[in-house]
Amino acid sequence: MHQRMMVTPSLNLQPSGSTMRWNKRAVLCGITYNNLKELRLKGSINDVKNMKELLITKFGYPSDCIRVLTEDELDPRFIPTRKNIEDWLQWLMKDCRPGDSLVFYFSGHGSRVRDYNDDEVDGFDKTICPLDFEEADVMVDNDLNSLIVRPLTRGVTLHAIVDACHSGTILDLTKVYNSLERKWEDNSPPSGAYKVTNGGLVICISACVDNQAAADT
């Protein structure tokens, strides 16, 4: 009897070998937490597949300039561990130039933890949960701000879309839009910590405000 093992095709294309420099890059991360039964999510991988298709077909992102991190990937570089997420976010920011358009998309669990640095208006740091968060810890908003907000230079635009609980201020941006009152509100850290870009533009779209949960449907 012959047994056949189904292998999920990779969502990452091998680089084409072209020396052309693309000004559009994206890192898409979808985590189902299949190793944690009580935390398992059903839609995260479909989310990143749909986001990748959207970026390619509607916004002209080259497929080989999109990095996708899921548990289904066979290449260990694309498993959504904390280290891999950090490494690919550094890749996203490397050698940015005016006119570059960058995307970070995350679909997974988020949480919040007590802030001890006095840089949160509500007293809580917001987090995203890598696949290995029980061993490597969560990534707090301070980490993400340092990785992809502060290094952003003039003329470069980053769109971050974070589909996770408690994600309203996940990048620690200093301005937050209140959709109910239709106005921008100040989210500057009480401590005066430096949280702004190096001249670039960051737009973050979150699934919910800081004190809300986002359901997997």
XYZ file of N, CA and C in Angstrom:
651
model
N 0.840 -1.190 0.000
C 0.000 0.000 0.000
C 0.878 1.243 0.000
N 0.555 2.147 -0.877
C 1.309 3.390 -0.958
C 0.569 4.487 -0.193
N 1.304 5.241 0.597
C 0.718 6.347 1.331
C 1.156 7.658 0.690
N 0.245 8.572 0.608
C 0.537 9.871 0.042
C 0.374 10.944 1.120
N 1.352 11.776 1.243
C 1.293 12.859 2.209
C 1.044 14.170 1.477
N 0.000 14.852 1.888
C -0.337 16.128 1.272
C 0.602 17.217 1.797
N 1.237 17.922 0.882
C 2.126 19.014 1.247
C 1.500 20.326 0.796
N 1.323 21.248 1.736
C 0.739 22.547 1.399
C 1.749 23.372 0.615
N 1.381 23.863 -0.561
C 2.322 24.673 -1.352
C 2.752 25.921 -0.574
N 3.993 26.292 -0.744
C 4.506 27.473 -0.072
C 3.854 28.729 -0.633
N 3.621 29.695 0.237
C 3.109 30.996 -0.186
C 4.241 31.962 -0.518
N 5.481 31.479 -0.430
C 6.641 32.317 -0.716
C 7.308 31.851 -2.000
N 7.472 32.768 -2.942
C 8.188 32.461 -4.173
C 9.678 32.676 -3.976
N 10.464 31.874 -4.642
C 11.898 32.096 -4.622
C 12.224 33.389 -5.371
N 13.176 34.162 -4.884
C 13.555 35.394 -5.598
C 13.885 35.104 -7.052
N 13.492 36.000 -7.937
C 13.646 35.780 -9.375
C 15.087 35.864 -9.852
N 15.961 36.459 -9.035
C 17.347 36.647 -9.445
C 17.579 37.967 -10.139
N 16.510 38.699 -10.405
C 16.635 40.007 -11.048
C 17.320 40.989 -10.114
N 18.124 41.873 -10.666
C 18.791 42.897 -9.868
C 17.924 44.140 -9.703
N 16.739 44.127 -10.293
C 15.839 45.271 -10.182
C 15.426 45.465 -8.723
N 15.434 46.704 -8.291
C 15.006 47.010 -6.929
C 13.539 47.423 -6.941
N 12.703 46.660 -6.230
C 11.284 46.978 -6.157
C 11.036 47.940 -5.002
N 10.122 48.887 -5.201
C 9.829 49.844 -4.134
C 8.585 49.466 -3.340
N 8.111 48.222 -3.545
C 6.970 47.717 -2.774
C 7.346 46.388 -2.143
N 7.212 46.313 -0.821
C 7.541 45.083 -0.099
C 6.510 44.857 1.002
N 6.318 43.601 1.371
C 5.318 43.292 2.391
C 5.737 42.075 3.204
N 5.361 42.099 4.483
C 5.493 40.944 5.369
C 4.103 40.624 5.908
N 3.640 39.400 5.615
C 2.305 38.972 6.015
C 2.431 37.797 6.972
N 1.805 37.896 8.118
C 1.957 36.878 9.165
C 0.578 36.394 9.610
N 0.323 35.091 9.429
C -0.938 34.498 9.866
C -0.670 33.284 10.736
N -1.182 33.301 11.952
C -0.868 32.243 12.913
C -2.157 31.576 13.386
N -2.225 30.247 13.272
C -3.400 29.505 13.731
C -3.218 28.917 15.130
N -1.972 28.835 15.615
C -1.664 28.280 16.941
C -2.176 26.834 17.061
N -1.915 26.048 16.027
C -2.370 24.659 16.050
C -1.731 23.842 17.158
N -0.609 24.341 17.688
C 0.052 23.635 18.791
C -0.601 23.935 20.129
N -1.568 24.839 20.157
C -2.238 25.237 21.400
C -3.744 25.123 21.187
N -4.299 23.977 21.540
C -5.686 23.675 21.201
C -6.654 24.734 21.690
N -6.447 25.232 22.900
C -7.388 26.188 23.477
C -7.308 27.565 22.833
N -6.244 27.829 22.058
C -6.069 29.129 21.420
C -6.186 29.071 19.901
N -6.557 27.920 19.368
C -6.511 27.703 17.926
C -7.441 28.662 17.179
N -6.915 29.219 16.082
C -7.689 30.084 15.202
C -7.892 29.377 13.861
N -8.985 29.671 13.200
C -9.311 28.963 11.962
C -8.999 29.760 10.700
N -9.049 31.092 10.783
C -9.031 31.872 9.555
C -7.749 32.580 9.213
N -6.726 32.458 10.040
C -5.535 33.302 9.871
C -4.793 33.052 8.562
N -4.659 31.794 8.170
C -3.917 31.499 6.938
C -4.705 31.959 5.715
N -6.016 31.777 5.739
C -6.832 32.327 4.648
C -6.689 33.838 4.585
N -6.567 34.484 5.742
C -6.398 35.939 5.774
C -5.156 36.369 5.006
N -4.032 35.700 5.256
C -2.803 36.124 4.583
C -2.827 35.766 3.095
N -3.481 34.671 2.739
C -3.632 34.344 1.320
C -4.419 35.440 0.602
N -5.504 35.879 1.242
C -6.329 36.923 0.627
C -5.586 38.254 0.564
N -4.828 38.567 1.616
C -4.077 39.823 1.614
C -2.996 39.803 0.539
N -2.325 38.680 0.380
C -1.305 38.576 -0.659
C -1.919 38.784 -2.041
N -3.050 38.130 -2.304
C -3.708 38.290 -3.595
C -4.123 39.742 -3.826
N -4.634 40.391 -2.782
C -5.047 41.789 -2.890
C -3.862 42.680 -3.248
N -2.741 42.493 -2.560
C -1.568 43.328 -2.808
C -1.042 43.148 -4.231
N -1.087 41.919 -4.734
C -0.569 41.640 -6.074
C -1.516 42.168 -7.147
N -2.812 41.852 -7.007
C -3.756 42.131 -8.097
C -4.262 43.576 -8.098
N -4.359 44.188 -6.923
C -4.947 45.531 -6.855
C -3.910 46.635 -6.636
N -2.776 46.302 -6.033
C -1.820 47.345 -5.677
C -0.444 47.150 -6.297
N -0.297 46.137 -7.146
C 0.921 45.993 -7.922
C 2.157 45.565 -7.159
N 1.996 44.849 -6.060
C 3.163 44.351 -5.329
C 3.719 43.118 -6.039
N 5.017 43.082 -6.297
C 5.607 41.887 -6.927
C 5.516 40.700 -5.977
N 5.137 39.551 -6.485
C 4.936 38.383 -5.629
C 6.217 37.956 -4.923
N 7.381 38.173 -5.565
C 8.617 37.742 -4.921
C 9.163 38.795 -3.946
N 8.396 39.863 -3.727
C 8.761 40.847 -2.705
C 7.789 40.805 -1.531
N 7.030 39.710 -1.441
C 6.103 39.502 -0.332
C 6.572 38.271 0.445
N 6.756 38.446 1.740
C 7.140 37.331 2.595
C 5.943 36.941 3.457
N 5.610 35.642 3.449
C 4.443 35.141 4.164
C 4.892 34.159 5.238
N 4.483 34.409 6.470
C 4.852 33.564 7.598
C 3.614 32.836 8.116
N 3.615 31.493 8.019
C 2.545 30.669 8.586
C 3.159 29.368 9.090
N 2.380 28.610 9.848
C 2.855 27.307 10.329
C 2.945 26.271 9.215
N 2.280 26.521 8.094
C 2.270 25.552 6.990
C 3.543 25.566 6.163
N 4.384 26.582 6.343
C 5.603 26.690 5.543
C 6.625 25.622 5.959
N 7.275 25.002 4.975
C 8.292 23.995 5.258
C 9.653 24.615 5.538
N 9.919 25.765 4.941
C 11.171 26.474 5.186
C 11.109 27.099 6.579
N 12.011 26.716 7.485
C 11.940 27.231 8.870
C 12.048 28.741 8.979
N 12.567 29.409 7.948
C 12.666 30.870 7.990
C 11.297 31.535 7.969
N 10.280 30.798 7.491
C 8.956 31.388 7.324
C 7.950 30.891 8.360
N 8.421 30.213 9.397
C 7.565 29.871 10.527
C 7.433 31.123 11.405
N 6.224 31.500 11.850
C 6.036 32.782 12.545
C 6.469 32.798 14.008
N 7.738 32.449 14.232
C 8.309 32.593 15.564
C 8.647 34.063 15.819
N 8.928 34.373 17.046
C 9.273 35.758 17.357
C 10.519 36.200 16.588
N 11.540 35.353 16.582
C 12.775 35.723 15.898
C 12.542 35.937 14.405
N 11.782 35.053 13.779
C 11.532 35.199 12.344
C 10.722 36.454 12.032
N 9.734 36.755 12.844
C 8.964 37.981 12.627
C 9.881 39.191 12.731
N 10.724 39.214 13.752
C 11.662 40.327 13.907
C 12.619 40.414 12.718
N 13.133 39.261 12.279
C 14.088 39.252 11.166
C 13.449 39.782 9.885
N 12.218 39.362 9.593
C 11.580 39.794 8.349
C 11.108 41.241 8.424
N 10.793 41.717 9.610
C 10.477 43.145 9.732
C 11.729 43.991 9.506
N 12.875 43.497 9.926
C 14.129 44.204 9.631
C 14.403 44.182 8.127
N 14.107 43.054 7.470
C 14.226 42.978 6.008
C 13.312 43.998 5.351
N 12.090 44.137 5.880
C 11.122 45.074 5.321
C 11.651 46.503 5.339
N 12.364 46.853 6.409
C 12.820 48.228 6.602
C 14.183 48.515 5.973
N 14.887 47.484 5.570
C 16.270 47.658 5.132
C 16.367 48.497 3.854
N 17.283 49.452 3.874
C 17.609 50.269 2.690
C 16.389 50.964 2.087
N 15.487 51.437 2.944
C 14.310 52.141 2.439
C 14.716 53.440 1.751
N 13.965 53.791 0.707
C 14.213 55.008 -0.051
C 12.901 55.754 -0.260
N 12.977 57.057 -0.535
C 11.747 57.811 -0.821
C 10.953 57.160 -1.949
N 9.652 57.057 -1.747
C 8.784 56.413 -2.724
C 8.458 54.971 -2.399
N 9.167 54.373 -1.438
C 8.893 52.989 -1.063
C 7.539 52.882 -0.356
N 6.835 51.784 -0.630
C 5.547 51.493 -0.004
C 5.637 50.127 0.654
N 5.482 50.088 1.972
C 5.682 48.873 2.759
C 4.381 48.468 3.444
N 4.214 47.155 3.640
C 3.026 46.644 4.318
C 3.446 45.605 5.351
N 2.881 45.726 6.555
C 2.973 44.670 7.568
C 1.558 44.258 7.919
N 1.263 42.961 7.734
C -0.069 42.435 8.056
C 0.090 41.317 9.082
N -0.734 41.363 10.134
C -0.687 40.329 11.170
C -2.100 39.869 11.481
N -2.310 38.558 11.403
C -3.566 37.943 11.800
C -3.251 36.870 12.830
N -3.676 37.121 14.055
C -3.356 36.192 15.142
C -3.853 36.749 16.461
N -3.305 36.211 17.538
C -3.728 36.653 18.864
C -2.984 37.905 19.302
N -3.690 38.732 20.051
C -3.092 39.887 20.698
C -3.515 39.914 22.157
N -2.769 40.635 22.957
C -3.099 40.739 24.373
C -2.614 42.093 24.884
N -2.706 42.310 26.157
C -2.135 43.503 26.761
C -1.550 43.156 28.111
N -0.493 43.845 28.465
C 0.212 43.605 29.718
C 0.474 44.946 30.397
N 0.689 44.898 31.691
C 0.910 46.119 32.453
C 2.147 46.871 31.961
N 1.987 48.171 31.790
C 3.089 49.045 31.369
C 3.803 49.579 32.602
N 5.121 49.384 32.644
C 5.906 49.866 33.786
C 6.833 51.018 33.402
N 6.674 51.525 32.175
C 7.551 52.599 31.705
C 6.844 53.946 31.601
N 5.578 53.990 31.976
C 4.793 55.223 31.916
C 4.760 55.798 30.498
N 4.671 54.906 29.511
C 4.559 55.412 28.140
C 3.244 55.006 27.480
N 2.268 54.582 28.289
C 0.948 54.225 27.770
C -0.125 55.045 28.482
N -0.997 55.665 27.711
C -2.054 56.500 28.279
C -2.965 55.679 29.187
N -3.266 54.434 28.795
C -4.180 53.608 29.592
C -3.469 52.684 30.569
N -2.137 52.741 30.612
C -1.392 51.924 31.569
C -1.083 50.511 31.115
N -1.389 50.176 29.850
C -1.136 48.821 29.356
C -0.367 48.854 28.041
N 0.655 47.994 27.918
C 1.310 47.732 26.645
C 0.457 46.747 25.861
N 0.328 46.971 24.549
C -0.397 46.047 23.688
C 0.597 45.097 23.033
N 0.165 43.891 22.720
C 1.088 42.880 22.224
C 0.484 42.101 21.059
N 1.370 41.506 20.248
C 0.980 40.429 19.352
C 1.692 39.169 19.831
N 1.087 38.025 19.530
C 1.594 36.764 20.054
C 2.206 35.923 18.930
N 3.530 35.826 18.856
C 4.154 34.906 17.892
C 3.764 33.464 18.204
N 4.054 32.565 17.287
C 3.729 31.159 17.497
C 4.363 30.626 18.775
N 5.588 31.058 19.068
C 6.328 30.549 20.228
C 6.286 31.511 21.412
N 5.182 32.232 21.585
C 5.149 33.267 22.622
C 5.290 32.698 24.028
N 4.921 31.424 24.223
C 5.054 30.845 25.559
C 6.519 30.675 25.951
N 7.396 30.482 24.949
C 8.823 30.357 25.229
C 9.572 31.665 24.998
N 9.247 32.371 23.923
C 10.005 33.561 23.523
C 9.350 34.865 23.960
N 8.162 34.795 24.539
C 7.402 35.948 25.024
C 6.682 36.642 23.872
N 5.764 37.512 24.234
C 5.012 38.284 23.252
C 5.863 39.429 22.722
N 5.408 40.022 21.624
C 6.050 41.231 21.100
C 5.182 42.418 21.497
N 5.713 43.299 22.324
C 4.934 44.431 22.802
C 5.025 45.583 21.806
N 4.109 46.543 21.979
C 4.065 47.683 21.071
C 5.383 48.454 21.029
N 6.109 48.484 22.128
C 7.421 49.138 22.138
C 8.371 48.480 21.139
N 8.325 47.140 21.076
C 9.180 46.401 20.136
C 8.841 46.771 18.699
N 7.545 46.757 18.376
C 7.126 47.047 17.007
C 7.426 48.490 16.635
N 7.264 49.404 17.579
C 7.584 50.805 17.313
C 9.062 50.955 16.963
N 9.921 50.262 17.710
C 11.361 50.349 17.451
C 11.741 49.705 16.128
N 11.031 48.632 15.737
C 11.380 47.890 14.527
C 10.905 48.568 13.252
N 9.670 49.088 13.244
C 9.102 49.521 11.969
C 8.528 50.941 11.977
N 8.566 51.635 13.088
C 8.078 53.013 13.113
C 9.243 53.997 13.174
N 10.048 53.902 14.181
C 11.130 54.877 14.364
C 12.139 54.898 13.220
N 12.455 53.756 12.580
C 13.446 53.806 11.483
C 12.900 54.367 10.174
N 11.602 54.607 10.070
C 10.996 54.965 8.799
C 11.419 56.361 8.358
N 12.082 56.451 7.219
C 12.656 57.717 6.756
C 11.680 58.481 5.853
N 12.003 59.735 5.627
C 11.149 60.628 4.840
C 10.893 60.062 3.439
N 9.637 60.156 3.020
C 9.264 59.684 1.697
C 8.838 58.233 1.642
N 8.968 57.512 2.759
C 8.596 56.099 2.819
C 7.266 55.969 3.563
N 6.378 55.122 3.042
C 5.067 54.906 3.658
C 4.926 53.453 4.101
N 4.458 53.268 5.321
C 4.171 51.934 5.851
C 2.693 51.847 6.213
N 2.021 50.831 5.687
C 0.674 50.485 6.136
C 0.762 49.217 6.974
N 0.288 49.288 8.205
C 0.221 48.118 9.074
C -1.247 47.781 9.301
N -1.607 46.524 9.070
C -2.971 46.048 9.317
C -2.864 44.927 10.339
N -3.439 45.138 11.515
C -3.270 44.185 12.619
C -4.641 43.673 13.047
N -4.896 42.406 12.723
C -6.166 41.756 13.042
C -5.962 40.918 14.296
N -6.040 41.581 15.446
C -5.782 40.930 16.721
C -6.511 41.686 17.827
N -6.731 41.020 18.934
C -7.353 41.677 20.084
C -6.441 42.791 20.617
N -7.060 43.809 21.195
C -6.338 44.885 21.887
C -5.305 45.589 21.001
N -5.625 45.744 19.712
C -4.614 46.208 18.762
C -4.730 47.686 18.393
N -5.564 48.440 19.089
C -5.813 49.822 18.708
C -4.567 50.679 18.590
N -3.657 50.543 19.554
C -2.413 51.334 19.529
C -1.194 50.421 19.490
N -1.277 49.357 18.705
C -0.237 48.331 18.687
C 1.110 48.846 18.195
N 1.143 49.964 17.469
C 2.427 50.524 17.026
C 2.856 51.723 17.866
N 2.075 52.057 18.883
C 2.390 53.218 19.733
C 2.471 54.518 18.934
N 1.611 54.662 17.933
C 1.594 55.912 17.175
C 1.020 57.029 18.061
N 1.458 58.236 17.811
C 1.109 59.342 18.708
C -0.263 59.948 18.415
N -0.875 59.570 17.299
C -2.217 60.039 16.977
C -3.114 58.835 16.697
N -4.321 58.861 17.266
C -5.291 57.775 17.086
C -6.624 58.380 16.670
N -7.240 57.791 15.638
C -8.516 58.319 15.161
C -9.671 57.707 15.936
N -10.503 58.549 16.537
C -11.710 58.129 17.228
C -12.855 58.143 16.223
N -13.278 56.953 15.765
C -14.285 56.870 14.705
C -15.666 57.269 15.198
N -15.923 57.150 16.493
C -17.229 57.544 17.014
C -17.381 59.063 17.044
N -16.318 59.738 17.483
C -16.356 61.196 17.550
C -15.774 61.858 16.306
N -15.238 61.030 15.399
C -14.685 61.502 14.131
C -13.622 62.580 14.344
N -12.657 62.244 15.163
C -11.563 63.186 15.392
C -10.316 62.429 15.812
N -9.167 63.082 15.581
C -7.891 62.515 15.997
C -7.639 62.844 17.464
N -7.106 61.863 18.194
C -6.807 62.054 19.614
C -5.319 61.851 19.872
N -4.824 62.541 20.865
C -3.409 62.470 21.204
C -3.109 61.187 21.970
N -2.134 60.421 21.489
C -1.713 59.194 22.175
C -0.233 59.267 22.544
N 0.272 60.470 22.705
C 1.688 60.641 23.056
C 1.969 60.009 24.418
N 3.108 59.356 24.572
C 3.426 58.699 25.842
C 3.599 59.705 26.979
N 2.967 59.469 28.139
C 3.123 60.389 29.265
C 4.580 60.603 29.666
N 5.419 59.581 29.455
C 6.826 59.667 29.848
C 7.631 60.589 28.949
N 7.066 60.928 27.767
C 7.816 61.719 26.795
C 8.736 60.896 25.926
N 8.618 59.564 25.988
C 9.466 58.682 25.181
C 9.287 58.987 23.701
N 10.372 58.822 22.936
C 10.377 59.126 21.502
C 9.716 57.987 20.745
N 8.582 58.254 20.081
C 7.819 57.198 19.417
C 7.544 57.490 17.942
N 8.025 58.606 17.417
C 7.660 59.008 16.058
C 8.655 58.469 15.039
N 8.300 58.612 13.757
C 9.165 58.131 12.688
C 10.338 59.083 12.464
N 11.225 58.652 11.572
C 12.352 59.491 11.158
C 11.987 60.262 9.889
N 10.732 60.716 9.833
C 10.264 61.493 8.699
C 9.272 60.781 7.810
N 9.126 59.462 7.951
C 8.213 58.692 7.117
C 6.777 58.748 7.621
N 5.884 58.096 6.877
C 4.466 58.077 7.210
C 4.037 56.658 7.562
N 3.385 56.492 8.727
C 2.847 55.197 9.143
C 1.339 55.321 9.313
N 0.615 54.388 8.723
C -0.826 54.294 8.896
C -1.125 52.895 9.411
N -1.773 52.810 10.571
C -2.090 51.508 11.173
C -3.603 51.329 11.225
N -4.073 50.219 10.686
C -5.489 49.864 10.737
C -5.619 48.653 11.664
N -6.375 48.816 12.744
C -6.475 47.776 13.771
C -7.876 47.177 13.798
N -7.958 45.928 14.246
C -9.239 45.229 14.285
C -10.169 45.790 15.345
N -9.615 46.383 16.390
C -10.439 46.872 17.485
C -9.632 47.864 18.308
N -10.283 48.512 19.260
C -9.586 49.445 20.131
C -8.879 48.665 21.236
N -8.112 49.384 22.044
C -7.204 48.724 22.980
C -7.898 47.834 24.012
N -9.114 48.183 24.403
C -9.768 47.410 25.463
C -10.782 46.396 24.911
N -10.711 46.117 23.608
C -11.662 45.192 22.997
C -10.980 43.907 22.517
N -11.791 42.869 22.361
C -11.342 41.623 21.749
C -11.884 41.536 20.325
N -11.171 40.842 19.456
C -11.598 40.627 18.070
C -11.865 39.127 17.891
N -13.066 38.783 17.427
C -13.467 37.374 17.348
C -13.023 36.747 16.035
N -12.722 35.438 16.091
C -12.420 34.637 14.903
C -13.728 34.098 14.364
N -14.145 34.555 13.167
C -15.451 34.142 12.629
C -15.276 33.352 11.350
